[in-house]
Short mmCIF file of C-alpha atoms in Angstrom, two decimals:
data_model
loop_
_atom_site.label_atom_id
_atom_site.label_comp_id
_atom_site.label_asym_id
_atom_site.label_seq_id
_atom_site.Cartn_x
_atom_site.Cartn_y
_atom_site.Cartn_z
CA MET A 1 134.70 78.67 55.41
CA ASN A 2 138.24 77.78 56.39
CA LYS A 3 139.46 77.50 59.95
CA ARG A 4 141.30 80.84 59.85
CA ASN A 5 138.20 82.80 58.79
CA ALA A 6 136.08 81.07 61.41
CA LEU A 7 138.52 82.04 64.15
CA GLN A 8 138.51 85.65 62.92
CA LEU A 9 134.69 85.77 63.05
CA LEU A 10 134.67 84.36 66.57
CA ALA A 11 137.26 86.87 67.71
CA GLY A 12 135.31 89.72 66.15
CA GLY A 13 132.11 88.62 67.82
CA ALA A 14 133.78 88.41 71.20
CA ALA A 15 135.25 91.87 70.76
CA TRP A 16 131.85 93.35 69.85
CA ALA A 17 130.22 91.70 72.87
CA GLY A 18 132.84 93.32 75.09
CA VAL A 19 132.21 96.76 73.56
CA ALA A 20 128.44 96.36 73.84
CA ALA A 21 128.70 95.41 77.49
CA THR A 22 130.97 98.37 78.18
CA LEU A 23 128.56 100.78 76.49
CA GLY A 24 125.57 99.34 78.30
CA LEU A 25 124.00 98.01 75.10
CA VAL A 26 123.43 94.55 76.52
CA THR A 27 120.23 94.91 78.53
CA ALA A 28 118.98 91.38 78.97
CA CYS A 29 120.32 91.20 82.53
CA SER A 30 119.47 94.76 83.56
CA GLU A 31 116.62 95.46 86.01
CA PRO A 32 113.37 96.61 84.37
CA ARG A 33 112.20 100.18 84.99
CA PRO A 34 109.60 100.16 87.78
CA SER A 35 105.98 100.74 86.83
CA PHE A 36 104.03 103.27 88.91
CA ASN A 37 100.38 104.13 89.42
CA ALA A 38 101.10 107.85 89.77
CA VAL A 39 102.52 109.92 86.91
CA ASP A 40 106.23 109.19 86.51
CA ILE A 41 108.03 112.54 86.26
CA THR A 42 111.53 111.26 86.92
CA GLY A 43 114.03 113.82 85.67
CA ALA A 44 111.60 116.76 85.82
CA ASP A 45 113.40 120.09 86.04
CA TYR A 46 111.27 121.64 88.80
CA ALA A 47 110.22 121.07 92.42
CA LYS A 48 113.77 120.02 93.22
CA ASP A 49 114.00 121.37 96.77
CA PHE A 50 112.75 123.86 99.33
CA SER A 51 113.96 125.68 102.45
CA LEU A 52 111.07 126.33 104.84
CA LYS A 53 110.51 126.45 108.59
CA ASP A 54 108.52 123.69 110.26
CA SER A 55 106.08 124.23 113.11
CA ASP A 56 108.99 124.18 115.57
CA GLY A 57 110.76 126.98 113.72
CA LYS A 58 113.48 124.70 112.31
CA VAL A 59 114.47 125.28 108.69
CA ARG A 60 113.93 122.13 106.65
CA THR A 61 115.12 120.98 103.23
CA LEU A 62 114.80 117.69 101.36
CA ALA A 63 118.23 116.67 102.63
CA ASP A 64 116.75 116.35 106.14
CA PHE A 65 114.67 113.39 104.97
CA LYS A 66 117.27 111.49 102.95
CA GLY A 67 116.72 107.75 103.21
CA LYS A 68 112.93 108.15 103.21
CA VAL A 69 110.33 108.38 100.48
CA VAL A 70 108.87 111.87 100.80
CA VAL A 71 105.31 112.82 99.87
CA LEU A 72 104.81 116.60 99.75
CA PHE A 73 101.37 118.18 99.61
CA PHE A 74 100.15 121.80 99.53
CA GLY A 75 97.06 122.60 101.59
CA TYR A 76 95.66 124.42 104.61
CA ALA A 77 94.19 123.46 107.96
CA GLN A 78 90.69 124.87 107.37
CA CYS A 79 90.31 123.00 104.08
CA PRO A 80 86.92 121.24 104.22
CA ASP A 81 87.60 118.19 102.07
CA VAL A 82 90.69 117.69 99.88
CA CYS A 83 93.33 118.26 102.57
CA PRO A 84 91.88 116.11 105.36
CA THR A 85 91.08 113.38 102.84
CA THR A 86 94.66 113.38 101.54
CA MET A 87 96.19 113.40 105.03
CA THR A 88 93.89 110.60 106.17
CA GLU A 89 94.87 108.51 103.15
CA MET A 90 98.57 109.15 103.77
CA ALA A 91 98.17 108.04 107.38
CA GLN A 92 96.60 104.83 106.07
CA VAL A 93 99.43 104.41 103.55
CA LYS A 94 101.99 104.67 106.35
CA GLN A 95 100.06 102.15 108.42
CA GLN A 96 99.77 99.68 105.55
CA LEU A 97 103.49 99.86 104.89
CA GLY A 98 103.98 98.08 108.19
CA SER A 99 107.61 97.98 109.26
CA ASP A 100 108.49 100.25 106.32
CA GLY A 101 106.13 102.94 107.57
CA ASP A 102 108.99 104.80 109.21
CA LYS A 103 110.61 105.11 105.78
CA LEU A 104 107.78 107.36 104.58
CA GLN A 105 107.78 111.08 105.35
CA VAL A 106 104.72 113.21 104.67
CA LEU A 107 105.23 116.98 104.35
CA PHE A 108 102.37 119.48 104.41
CA VAL A 109 103.11 122.95 102.99
CA THR A 110 100.46 125.46 104.03
CA VAL A 111 99.08 127.85 101.44
CA ASP A 112 97.44 129.82 104.27
CA PRO A 113 100.30 131.05 106.48
CA ALA A 114 98.16 133.87 107.86
CA ARG A 115 95.89 131.46 109.75
CA ASP A 116 98.05 128.33 109.88
CA THR A 117 100.20 129.20 112.85
CA PRO A 118 102.72 126.70 114.25
CA GLU A 119 100.26 125.80 117.02
CA VAL A 120 97.42 125.23 114.56
CA LEU A 121 99.53 123.03 112.30
CA LYS A 122 101.00 120.99 115.15
CA ALA A 123 97.49 120.09 116.22
CA TYR A 124 96.41 119.48 112.62
CA MET A 125 99.29 117.12 111.82
CA GLY A 126 98.84 115.37 115.14
CA ALA A 127 95.26 114.55 114.20
CA PHE A 128 96.56 112.38 111.35
CA ASP A 129 100.05 111.24 112.35
CA PRO A 130 102.52 112.87 114.77
CA GLY A 131 105.33 112.07 112.35
CA PHE A 132 103.90 114.25 109.58
CA VAL A 133 105.73 117.56 109.25
CA ALA A 134 104.06 120.89 108.44
CA LEU A 135 106.07 123.57 106.65
CA ILE A 136 105.16 127.24 106.96
CA PRO A 137 106.36 129.61 104.23
CA THR A 138 106.23 133.36 104.58
CA PRO A 139 103.86 135.02 102.08
CA GLU A 140 106.88 135.80 99.89
CA GLN A 141 108.22 132.26 100.15
CA LEU A 142 104.80 130.88 99.28
CA VAL A 143 104.77 132.78 95.99
CA THR A 144 108.26 131.49 95.18
CA ILE A 145 107.68 127.84 96.09
CA ALA A 146 104.33 127.79 94.28
CA LYS A 147 106.15 128.94 91.15
CA ASP A 148 108.98 126.43 91.67
CA PHE A 149 106.51 123.57 92.11
CA LYS A 150 104.08 124.77 89.44
CA VAL A 151 101.18 124.72 91.88
CA TYR A 152 98.17 127.01 92.04
CA PHE A 153 96.66 128.79 95.04
CA LYS A 154 94.19 131.62 95.37
CA LYS A 155 92.36 133.26 98.27
CA VAL A 156 88.57 133.16 97.96
CA GLU A 157 86.92 135.81 100.10
CA GLY A 158 84.24 134.75 102.59
CA LYS A 159 81.47 136.56 104.46
CA THR A 160 83.97 137.84 107.03
CA PRO A 161 87.67 138.75 106.74
CA THR A 162 88.72 135.52 108.46
CA SER A 163 86.22 133.13 106.86
CA TYR A 164 87.91 132.97 103.48
CA SER A 165 88.88 129.72 101.78
CA MET A 166 91.84 128.79 99.60
CA ASP A 167 91.66 127.25 96.17
CA HIS A 168 94.80 125.19 95.57
CA SER A 169 96.35 122.37 93.59
CA ALA A 170 95.46 119.00 95.07
CA ALA A 171 98.20 116.66 93.83
CA SER A 172 101.19 115.33 95.77
CA PHE A 173 104.86 115.28 94.83
CA VAL A 174 106.73 112.07 95.62
CA TYR A 175 110.50 111.87 96.08
CA ASP A 176 112.63 108.76 96.34
CA ALA A 177 114.98 108.01 99.23
CA GLN A 178 117.78 109.93 97.49
CA GLY A 179 115.71 113.11 97.34
CA ARG A 180 114.93 112.92 93.62
CA LEU A 181 111.51 113.93 92.34
CA ARG A 182 109.88 110.83 90.87
CA LEU A 183 106.08 110.95 90.90
CA TYR A 184 103.11 113.29 90.59
CA ALA A 185 100.19 111.71 92.43
CA ARG A 186 96.79 113.11 91.53
CA TYR A 187 94.16 113.65 94.21
CA GLY A 188 91.75 110.78 94.73
CA ALA A 189 93.99 108.00 93.41
CA GLY A 190 93.47 105.97 96.58
CA VAL A 191 95.52 104.31 99.28
CA ALA A 192 96.49 101.03 97.62
CA PRO A 193 98.11 102.63 94.53
CA MET A 194 100.20 104.92 96.75
CA VAL A 195 101.28 102.00 98.95
CA SER A 196 102.39 100.15 95.83
CA ASP A 197 104.32 103.16 94.51
CA VAL A 198 106.09 103.80 97.82
CA LYS A 199 107.13 100.15 98.01
CA ALA A 200 108.48 100.32 94.47
CA LEU A 201 110.51 103.42 95.27
CA LEU A 202 111.91 101.85 98.43
CA LYS A 203 113.08 98.85 96.39
CA SER A 204 114.61 100.89 93.56
#
C-alpha cells in the first residue's frame, strides 16, 4: 500500500468515528442501564399521572413530588394483611435509606373512599410514617384511575353493610425523581430489593 492510500484510509476511519460518535453508535463509554429487582416498565404508556385530593383536601399530582422517587400503592385502611404489610415495609425502606430517606415519597390511594375518610387515613398513614400521603378519589375518580393504572378492585360484601372487604391489586408503581414511571413492584418482594431499586433510581 502506498503512502497516499494509507492516508486516505486513515482519513476515512477518522471520519467514520466522528459520525458514529455523533449518532451515538459508540457505546463503550456510555453508562450501563441500571438493573432492578422489580419489573422494569420504563416507557410504559399508562399510569402516567393522577389528580386526587389528599387527606387535607389539597389536590395532588406527580409534579408535587418532583425530585423524589415515588412509590404509589392502592389499598384501604381496613385491609387485614396486604396493605399494612406493604406500608410497614415501605417505612422500613425509608428508614434504611438513611439520609436519602427524605427523597422517597410513598403515596397510598384508597380503593374504599366510602369508609376511608380524611381523618381515618391521616391516622392510618401516621401509624407507619407521617410523611406518607394518602389520596382519596371520589367513586367516579376511582373507576377512572383504576382503569388508567390497570389495577383491579372489587367490593366483597360482609355480614353487615359496613363490614365488607375490598379485593384489590397488591403491587406498587415506582416513579423516578423526574416523575417517569419506571418499575412495577410485586407484593411480597421484600425490603432489601426495594431499597436497592430506590437507590438505583436516585443515582440514575
